[in-house]
Short mmCIF file of C-alpha atoms and ligand atoms in Angstrom, two decimals:
data_model
loop_
_atom_site.label_atom_id
_atom_site.label_comp_id
_atom_site.label_asym_id
_atom_site.label_seq_id
_atom_site.Cartn_x
_atom_site.Cartn_y
_atom_site.Cartn_z
CA MET A 11 -23.86 -26.56 -16.92
CA GLY A 12 -23.61 -25.20 -13.38
CA MET A 13 -26.15 -26.43 -10.87
CA GLU A 14 -28.53 -23.73 -9.76
CA LYS A 15 -28.23 -23.09 -6.07
CA LYS A 16 -31.35 -23.89 -4.06
CA ARG A 17 -33.02 -20.89 -2.51
CA VAL A 18 -33.19 -20.22 1.22
CA LEU A 19 -35.43 -17.54 2.69
CA SER A 20 -35.98 -16.40 6.22
CA GLY A 21 -37.12 -13.35 8.09
CA MET A 22 -37.28 -11.81 11.51
CA GLN A 23 -40.05 -9.69 12.87
CA ALA A 24 -38.91 -6.14 13.57
CA SER A 25 -39.86 -6.09 17.21
CA GLY A 26 -36.65 -5.31 19.06
CA ARG A 27 -32.90 -5.52 19.27
CA LEU A 28 -31.37 -8.93 18.70
CA HIS A 29 -30.04 -11.02 21.56
CA LEU A 30 -27.71 -13.97 22.03
CA GLY A 31 -30.58 -16.39 21.48
CA ASN A 32 -31.22 -14.88 18.03
CA LEU A 33 -27.51 -15.04 17.27
CA LEU A 34 -27.01 -18.69 18.16
CA GLY A 35 -30.49 -19.87 17.20
CA ALA A 36 -30.71 -18.19 13.82
CA LEU A 37 -28.01 -15.80 12.64
CA GLU A 38 -25.04 -18.16 12.97
CA ASN A 39 -26.96 -20.66 10.89
CA TRP A 40 -28.03 -18.05 8.34
CA ARG A 41 -24.41 -16.98 8.00
CA LYS A 42 -23.25 -20.52 7.24
CA LEU A 43 -26.02 -21.09 4.68
CA GLN A 44 -24.82 -18.15 2.60
CA ASP A 45 -22.10 -20.11 0.83
CA GLU A 46 -24.20 -23.06 -0.16
CA TYR A 47 -27.52 -21.44 -1.04
CA ASP A 48 -29.03 -18.45 -2.78
CA CYS A 49 -30.12 -16.73 0.43
CA PHE A 50 -32.84 -14.15 0.96
CA TYR A 51 -33.07 -12.57 4.41
CA PHE A 52 -35.62 -9.92 5.20
CA ILE A 53 -36.89 -7.83 8.07
CA ALA A 54 -40.61 -8.31 8.59
CA ASP A 55 -41.79 -4.86 9.62
CA TRP A 56 -45.39 -5.51 8.60
CA HIS A 57 -45.47 -8.54 10.85
CA ALA A 58 -44.37 -6.30 13.72
CA LEU A 59 -47.51 -4.24 13.06
CA SER A 60 -49.70 -7.27 13.72
CA THR A 61 -49.09 -6.85 17.44
CA SER A 62 -47.78 -3.27 17.71
CA TYR A 63 -50.24 -1.45 15.50
CA GLU A 64 -51.14 1.02 18.22
CA ASP A 65 -47.59 2.02 18.98
CA THR A 66 -45.39 2.05 15.92
CA HIS A 67 -42.78 4.57 16.98
CA GLU A 68 -40.06 1.98 17.48
CA ILE A 69 -40.47 0.01 14.27
CA LYS A 70 -38.13 2.08 12.10
CA ASP A 71 -35.42 2.06 14.77
CA ASN A 72 -35.81 -1.68 15.14
CA VAL A 73 -35.42 -2.21 11.41
CA PHE A 74 -32.23 -0.16 11.43
CA ASN A 75 -30.78 -1.95 14.45
CA ILE A 76 -31.67 -5.40 13.20
CA ALA A 77 -29.97 -4.65 9.89
CA ILE A 78 -26.85 -3.60 11.79
CA ASP A 79 -26.96 -6.69 14.01
CA TRP A 80 -27.28 -8.94 10.94
CA LEU A 81 -24.34 -7.39 9.13
CA ALA A 82 -22.24 -7.37 12.28
CA ALA A 83 -22.98 -11.07 12.74
CA GLY A 84 -21.70 -11.82 9.25
CA ILE A 85 -24.75 -11.68 7.01
CA ASP A 86 -23.06 -10.48 3.86
CA PRO A 87 -25.03 -8.42 1.33
CA GLU A 88 -22.51 -9.47 -1.33
CA LYS A 89 -23.63 -13.05 -0.88
CA SER A 90 -27.24 -12.73 0.26
CA THR A 91 -30.19 -10.58 -0.69
CA VAL A 92 -30.99 -8.56 2.42
CA PHE A 93 -34.24 -6.64 2.22
CA LEU A 94 -37.18 -4.98 3.94
CA GLN A 95 -40.68 -6.42 3.63
CA SER A 96 -42.55 -3.12 3.45
CA LEU A 97 -40.51 -1.95 0.46
CA ILE A 98 -42.04 -4.75 -1.61
CA PRO A 99 -45.80 -4.20 -1.94
CA GLU A 100 -46.03 -7.40 -4.02
CA HIS A 101 -45.97 -9.35 -0.73
CA ALA A 102 -49.19 -7.59 0.24
CA VAL A 103 -50.84 -8.25 -3.11
CA LEU A 104 -50.02 -11.93 -2.89
CA HIS A 105 -51.25 -11.92 0.72
CA LEU A 106 -54.58 -10.57 -0.50
CA LEU A 107 -54.89 -13.19 -3.22
CA LEU A 108 -53.96 -16.02 -0.84
CA SER A 109 -56.46 -14.73 1.71
CA MET A 110 -59.20 -15.49 -0.81
CA ILE A 111 -58.42 -19.21 -0.73
CA THR A 112 -57.32 -19.69 2.88
CA PRO A 113 -60.00 -21.23 5.11
CA VAL A 114 -60.35 -19.31 8.36
CA PRO A 115 -60.32 -22.50 10.51
CA TRP A 116 -56.75 -23.19 9.33
CA LEU A 117 -55.77 -19.93 10.98
CA GLU A 118 -57.92 -20.25 14.08
CA ARG A 119 -56.49 -23.64 14.97
CA ASN A 120 -52.86 -22.48 14.64
CA PRO A 121 -51.20 -23.18 18.01
CA THR A 122 -49.14 -19.96 17.98
CA TYR A 123 -52.30 -17.98 17.40
CA LYS A 124 -54.20 -19.69 20.19
CA GLU A 125 -51.31 -19.31 22.61
CA LYS A 126 -50.78 -15.62 21.92
CA MET A 127 -54.49 -14.89 22.18
CA GLN A 128 -54.43 -16.34 25.68
CA GLU A 129 -51.07 -14.96 26.78
CA VAL A 130 -51.17 -11.40 25.56
CA LYS A 131 -53.40 -9.37 27.82
CA ASP A 132 -51.97 -5.88 27.38
CA ARG A 133 -53.32 -5.33 23.88
CA ASP A 134 -56.16 -6.30 21.65
CA LEU A 135 -55.25 -8.98 19.14
CA THR A 136 -58.72 -9.64 17.77
CA THR A 137 -57.73 -8.09 14.47
CA TYR A 138 -57.94 -9.40 10.95
CA GLY A 139 -54.20 -8.80 10.46
CA PHE A 140 -53.20 -10.85 13.47
CA LEU A 141 -55.32 -13.81 12.43
CA GLY A 142 -53.84 -13.55 8.95
CA TYR A 143 -50.24 -13.43 10.17
CA PRO A 144 -49.41 -16.87 8.69
CA VAL A 145 -50.96 -15.91 5.34
CA LEU A 146 -48.63 -12.95 5.08
CA GLN A 147 -45.76 -15.20 6.09
CA ALA A 148 -46.77 -17.65 3.36
CA ALA A 149 -46.74 -14.83 0.81
CA ASP A 150 -43.25 -13.77 2.01
CA ILE A 151 -41.92 -17.23 1.37
CA ILE A 152 -43.61 -18.44 -1.77
CA ILE A 153 -43.31 -15.22 -3.74
CA TYR A 154 -39.59 -16.13 -3.96
CA LYS A 155 -40.23 -19.84 -4.57
CA ALA A 156 -37.92 -20.59 -1.67
CA ASN A 157 -36.93 -24.24 -1.25
CA TYR A 158 -35.87 -24.00 2.38
CA VAL A 159 -36.86 -21.86 5.31
CA PRO A 160 -34.52 -21.92 8.31
CA VAL A 161 -36.75 -21.40 11.34
CA GLY A 162 -37.04 -22.39 14.97
CA ILE A 163 -39.43 -25.13 16.06
CA ASP A 164 -41.94 -22.51 17.21
CA GLN A 165 -42.39 -21.46 13.57
CA LEU A 166 -43.22 -24.93 12.24
CA PRO A 167 -47.01 -24.49 12.42
CA HIS A 168 -46.70 -21.33 10.29
CA LEU A 169 -44.65 -23.19 7.73
CA GLU A 170 -47.22 -25.96 7.65
CA VAL A 171 -49.92 -23.39 6.83
CA THR A 172 -47.69 -22.15 4.00
CA ARG A 173 -47.40 -25.64 2.58
CA GLU A 174 -51.15 -26.20 2.83
CA ILE A 175 -51.87 -22.93 1.05
CA VAL A 176 -49.47 -23.88 -1.76
CA ARG A 177 -51.18 -27.24 -2.24
CA ARG A 178 -54.60 -25.65 -2.19
CA PHE A 179 -53.58 -23.02 -4.74
CA HIS A 180 -52.15 -25.66 -7.07
CA PHE A 181 -55.26 -27.81 -6.65
CA ILE A 182 -57.73 -24.99 -7.32
CA TYR A 183 -55.97 -23.30 -10.23
CA LYS A 184 -54.40 -26.43 -11.73
CA LYS A 185 -51.09 -24.70 -12.19
CA ASN A 186 -47.96 -25.30 -10.11
CA VAL A 187 -46.73 -21.77 -9.71
CA PHE A 188 -45.12 -22.17 -6.30
CA VAL A 189 -42.56 -24.34 -4.56
CA GLU A 190 -43.64 -26.12 -1.39
CA PRO A 191 -41.00 -24.92 1.05
CA GLU A 192 -39.33 -27.17 3.59
CA PRO A 193 -38.16 -26.12 7.03
CA LEU A 194 -34.46 -26.20 7.87
CA ILE A 195 -34.17 -26.81 11.57
CA SER A 196 -30.69 -26.24 12.91
CA GLU A 197 -29.38 -28.27 15.80
CA VAL A 198 -28.62 -25.51 18.24
CA PRO A 199 -28.20 -25.68 21.97
CA LYS A 200 -31.17 -23.94 23.57
CA LEU A 201 -29.95 -20.85 25.30
CA PRO A 202 -31.42 -20.01 28.68
CA GLY A 203 -31.86 -16.41 29.73
CA LEU A 204 -30.49 -14.81 32.90
CA ASP A 205 -33.37 -16.26 34.91
CA ASN A 206 -33.19 -19.80 33.49
CA ARG A 207 -36.27 -19.39 31.32
CA LYS A 208 -35.85 -19.30 27.54
CA MET A 209 -33.99 -16.14 26.48
CA SER A 210 -36.55 -13.66 25.23
CA LYS A 211 -36.77 -9.92 24.93
CA SER A 212 -40.22 -9.94 26.47
CA TYR A 213 -39.02 -11.74 29.62
CA GLY A 214 -36.36 -9.09 30.26
CA ASN A 215 -33.74 -11.84 30.64
CA ALA A 216 -31.72 -11.30 27.47
CA ILE A 217 -28.15 -10.37 26.63
CA PHE A 218 -28.24 -8.15 23.55
CA LEU A 219 -25.67 -8.02 20.76
CA SER A 220 -25.62 -4.28 21.39
CA ASP A 221 -24.78 -4.62 25.12
CA SER A 222 -21.37 -3.23 26.11
CA PRO A 223 -18.85 -5.68 27.64
CA GLU A 224 -19.55 -4.06 31.03
CA ALA A 225 -23.28 -4.59 30.61
CA VAL A 226 -22.68 -8.21 29.62
CA THR A 227 -20.57 -8.80 32.73
CA ARG A 228 -23.14 -7.06 34.92
CA LYS A 229 -25.92 -9.24 33.51
CA VAL A 230 -23.91 -12.44 33.85
CA ARG A 231 -23.37 -11.63 37.54
CA THR A 232 -27.16 -11.70 38.03
CA MET A 233 -27.58 -15.14 36.43
CA ILE A 234 -29.40 -17.76 38.44
CA THR A 235 -27.13 -20.68 39.41
CA ASP A 236 -27.73 -23.99 41.15
CA PRO A 237 -30.21 -22.87 43.86
CA GLN A 238 -28.93 -25.57 46.26
CA ARG A 239 -25.51 -23.94 46.24
CA VAL A 240 -25.96 -21.25 48.87
CA LYS A 241 -22.49 -20.96 50.36
CA LYS A 242 -19.17 -21.23 48.55
CA THR A 243 -18.42 -24.39 50.57
CA ASP A 244 -21.55 -26.14 49.22
CA THR A 245 -20.89 -28.35 46.24
CA GLY A 246 -22.94 -27.53 43.15
CA ASN A 247 -24.55 -29.31 40.22
CA PRO A 248 -23.40 -27.67 36.98
CA GLU A 249 -25.91 -29.64 34.93
CA ILE A 250 -28.78 -27.54 36.25
CA CYS A 251 -26.93 -24.22 36.11
CA SER A 252 -27.31 -21.86 33.13
CA VAL A 253 -23.85 -20.44 33.72
CA PHE A 254 -22.50 -23.89 32.92
CA THR A 255 -24.67 -24.09 29.77
CA PHE A 256 -23.01 -20.86 28.67
CA HIS A 257 -19.54 -22.22 29.53
CA LYS A 258 -20.20 -25.19 27.27
CA ILE A 259 -20.85 -22.80 24.40
CA PHE A 260 -18.32 -20.04 24.99
CA SER A 261 -15.43 -21.55 26.99
CA SER A 262 -12.62 -23.91 25.99
CA ALA A 263 -12.92 -27.63 26.71
CA ALA A 264 -10.21 -27.31 29.37
CA GLU A 265 -12.13 -24.56 31.14
CA VAL A 266 -15.37 -26.51 30.94
CA SER A 267 -13.74 -29.47 32.72
CA GLN A 268 -12.13 -27.14 35.21
CA VAL A 269 -15.49 -25.53 36.01
CA TYR A 270 -17.24 -28.89 36.26
CA ALA A 271 -14.65 -30.24 38.67
CA GLY A 272 -14.51 -27.00 40.65
CA CYS A 273 -18.28 -26.72 41.00
CA THR A 274 -18.88 -30.32 42.07
CA THR A 275 -16.11 -30.15 44.71
CA ALA A 276 -16.74 -26.59 45.90
CA GLY A 277 -13.32 -25.66 44.53
CA ILE A 278 -14.60 -22.64 42.60
CA GLY A 279 -17.06 -19.96 43.71
CA CYS A 280 -20.01 -18.91 41.56
CA THR A 281 -18.72 -15.35 41.19
CA ASP A 282 -15.37 -16.49 39.81
CA CYS A 283 -17.11 -19.01 37.62
CA LYS A 284 -19.37 -16.28 36.21
CA LEU A 285 -16.55 -13.81 35.65
CA MET A 286 -14.61 -16.43 33.76
CA MET A 287 -17.62 -17.12 31.54
CA ALA A 288 -18.34 -13.41 31.03
CA ARG A 289 -14.77 -12.93 29.80
CA ASN A 290 -15.14 -15.70 27.23
CA LEU A 291 -18.55 -14.47 26.17
CA ASN A 292 -17.18 -10.96 25.70
CA ASP A 293 -14.30 -12.35 23.62
CA TYR A 294 -16.83 -14.15 21.48
CA LEU A 295 -18.91 -10.99 21.04
CA LYS A 296 -15.95 -8.69 20.46
CA PRO A 297 -15.74 -8.93 16.66
CA ILE A 298 -19.51 -8.39 16.46
CA SER A 299 -19.43 -5.31 18.72
CA GLU A 300 -16.54 -3.85 16.76
CA LYS A 301 -18.32 -4.35 13.47
CA ARG A 302 -21.49 -2.89 15.00
CA LYS A 303 -19.69 0.27 16.05
CA GLU A 304 -18.19 0.66 12.61
CA LEU A 305 -21.58 0.23 10.93
CA LEU A 306 -23.28 2.67 13.29
CA GLY A 307 -20.96 5.34 11.92
CA ASN A 308 -22.33 4.78 8.44
CA PRO A 309 -26.12 4.73 8.58
CA GLY A 310 -26.42 5.71 4.92
CA MET A 311 -24.83 2.45 3.93
CA ILE A 312 -27.40 0.45 5.90
CA TYR A 313 -30.28 2.12 4.06
CA ASP A 314 -28.50 1.59 0.74
CA ILE A 315 -28.10 -2.12 1.41
CA LEU A 316 -31.80 -2.48 2.24
CA GLN A 317 -32.81 -0.49 -0.84
CA GLU A 318 -30.55 -2.47 -3.15
CA GLY A 319 -31.61 -5.83 -1.75
CA SER A 320 -35.27 -4.84 -1.94
CA LYS A 321 -34.90 -3.85 -5.58
CA LYS A 322 -33.44 -7.23 -6.40
CA ALA A 323 -36.09 -9.08 -4.41
CA GLN A 324 -38.85 -7.03 -6.01
CA SER A 325 -37.95 -8.08 -9.52
CA ILE A 326 -38.45 -11.72 -8.53
CA ALA A 327 -41.63 -10.94 -6.60
CA ARG A 328 -43.10 -9.15 -9.64
CA GLN A 329 -42.38 -12.09 -11.88
CA THR A 330 -44.08 -14.55 -9.52
CA LEU A 331 -47.06 -12.27 -9.08
CA SER A 332 -47.50 -12.13 -12.80
CA GLU A 333 -47.58 -15.95 -12.93
CA VAL A 334 -50.10 -15.93 -10.09
CA ASN A 335 -52.39 -13.51 -11.91
CA GLU A 336 -52.25 -15.67 -14.97
CA ALA A 337 -52.99 -18.87 -13.04
CA MET A 338 -55.94 -17.21 -11.33
CA GLY A 339 -57.39 -15.91 -14.57
CA LEU A 340 -56.60 -12.26 -13.93
CA TYR A 341 -54.88 -9.74 -16.15
CA ARG A 342 -51.14 -9.39 -15.68
CA ALA A 343 -49.45 -6.04 -15.52
CA VAL A 344 -47.45 -5.02 -18.56
CA PRO A 345 -43.85 -4.85 -17.34
N1 LIG B 422 -42.70 -15.17 11.94
C1 LIG B 422 -41.29 -14.90 11.89
C2 LIG B 422 -40.80 -14.46 13.30
O1 LIG B 422 -41.56 -14.41 14.21
C3 LIG B 422 -40.94 -13.81 10.93
C4 LIG B 422 -41.28 -14.11 9.54
C5 LIG B 422 -42.17 -13.41 8.76
C6 LIG B 422 -40.73 -15.14 8.72
N2 LIG B 422 -42.19 -13.92 7.52
C7 LIG B 422 -41.34 -14.98 7.45
C8 LIG B 422 -39.80 -16.15 8.95
C9 LIG B 422 -41.01 -15.85 6.40
C10 LIG B 422 -39.49 -17.03 7.91
C11 LIG B 422 -40.10 -16.86 6.64
O2 LIG B 422 -39.66 -14.15 13.47
FE1 SF4 B 423 -23.09 -22.65 38.31
FE2 SF4 B 423 -20.51 -22.15 38.15
FE3 SF4 B 423 -21.82 -21.77 40.46
FE4 SF4 B 423 -21.41 -24.23 39.57
S1 SF4 B 423 -19.85 -22.75 40.18
S2 SF4 B 423 -23.34 -23.43 40.37
S3 SF4 B 423 -21.53 -23.95 37.35
S4 SF4 B 423 -22.10 -20.66 38.56
#
């Protein structure tokens, strides 16, 4: 008898184009997981509403572009189920049912929630939906009985809420319908943005997968280097320079040593160092950009992939929801 593959599920909020940080921090890992696991990857467009409910005009475009970025980066709909959250209303039904048993203090003490409430000043986040963000995320995960959830460290508190909700459900209804999911944290080098802070769309310091090679080079030229290195004759410290961090990821070992030696002896100037890195980065991105261009010429196919994947996901979601109704003492729908 063949061993059933364990299930992996992850999602990304539909709030913008994807950048290098998303590629290295998530997508590369997702791509590798496809061979070993039964993978479900979805675009969380409802979660995007939790902060952008007043201005929704970009959400559809974001969904489309994220799908293209995923496929271009090697997420393969033949191997994985790729779908769109809002096409599967069962997530919302489960969210409602879970909201009945989730204590509000669990949500109020969530560090991501507290941080965002303090940070975000340009819009009102005192909504029910924003507080309930982790409950919707829990529904997304457990409706597929996922074993593993590849996420960044920042998402760990959300996953902990998911696990607590699962335990509470099982305790209250005395029926183990769900699987308690475990995080899969990948060991990835943290990628700085152009200004040395963490790469993030909202900081305006990101290199996007959809940037042209010229745009990439232009952005790399603006990267902050070792601030002590003012003139070309000053020696530099590569260990504190983001350009060097990028070299370590995108350049050959020989080039990395060459840059290290050149920087510490003032044998190479920052502009040459950057141009060398930009070339390697563009080589790395080339297959992705080419695939992107090809996919852009076939938008119908993108919608078809999302529709197909959502259909497949929905049949599982329906089944779980029926088990949930039964456990909670409700009627189940006749299939
Ligand atoms: N919160 C995740 C993010 O910010 C998106 C997300 C929604 C998610 N539902 C999920 C991630 C379920 C993993 C599993 O990108
Ligand atoms: Fe950074 Fe390269 Fe300049 Fe050294 S030479 S400070 S590694 S950009």
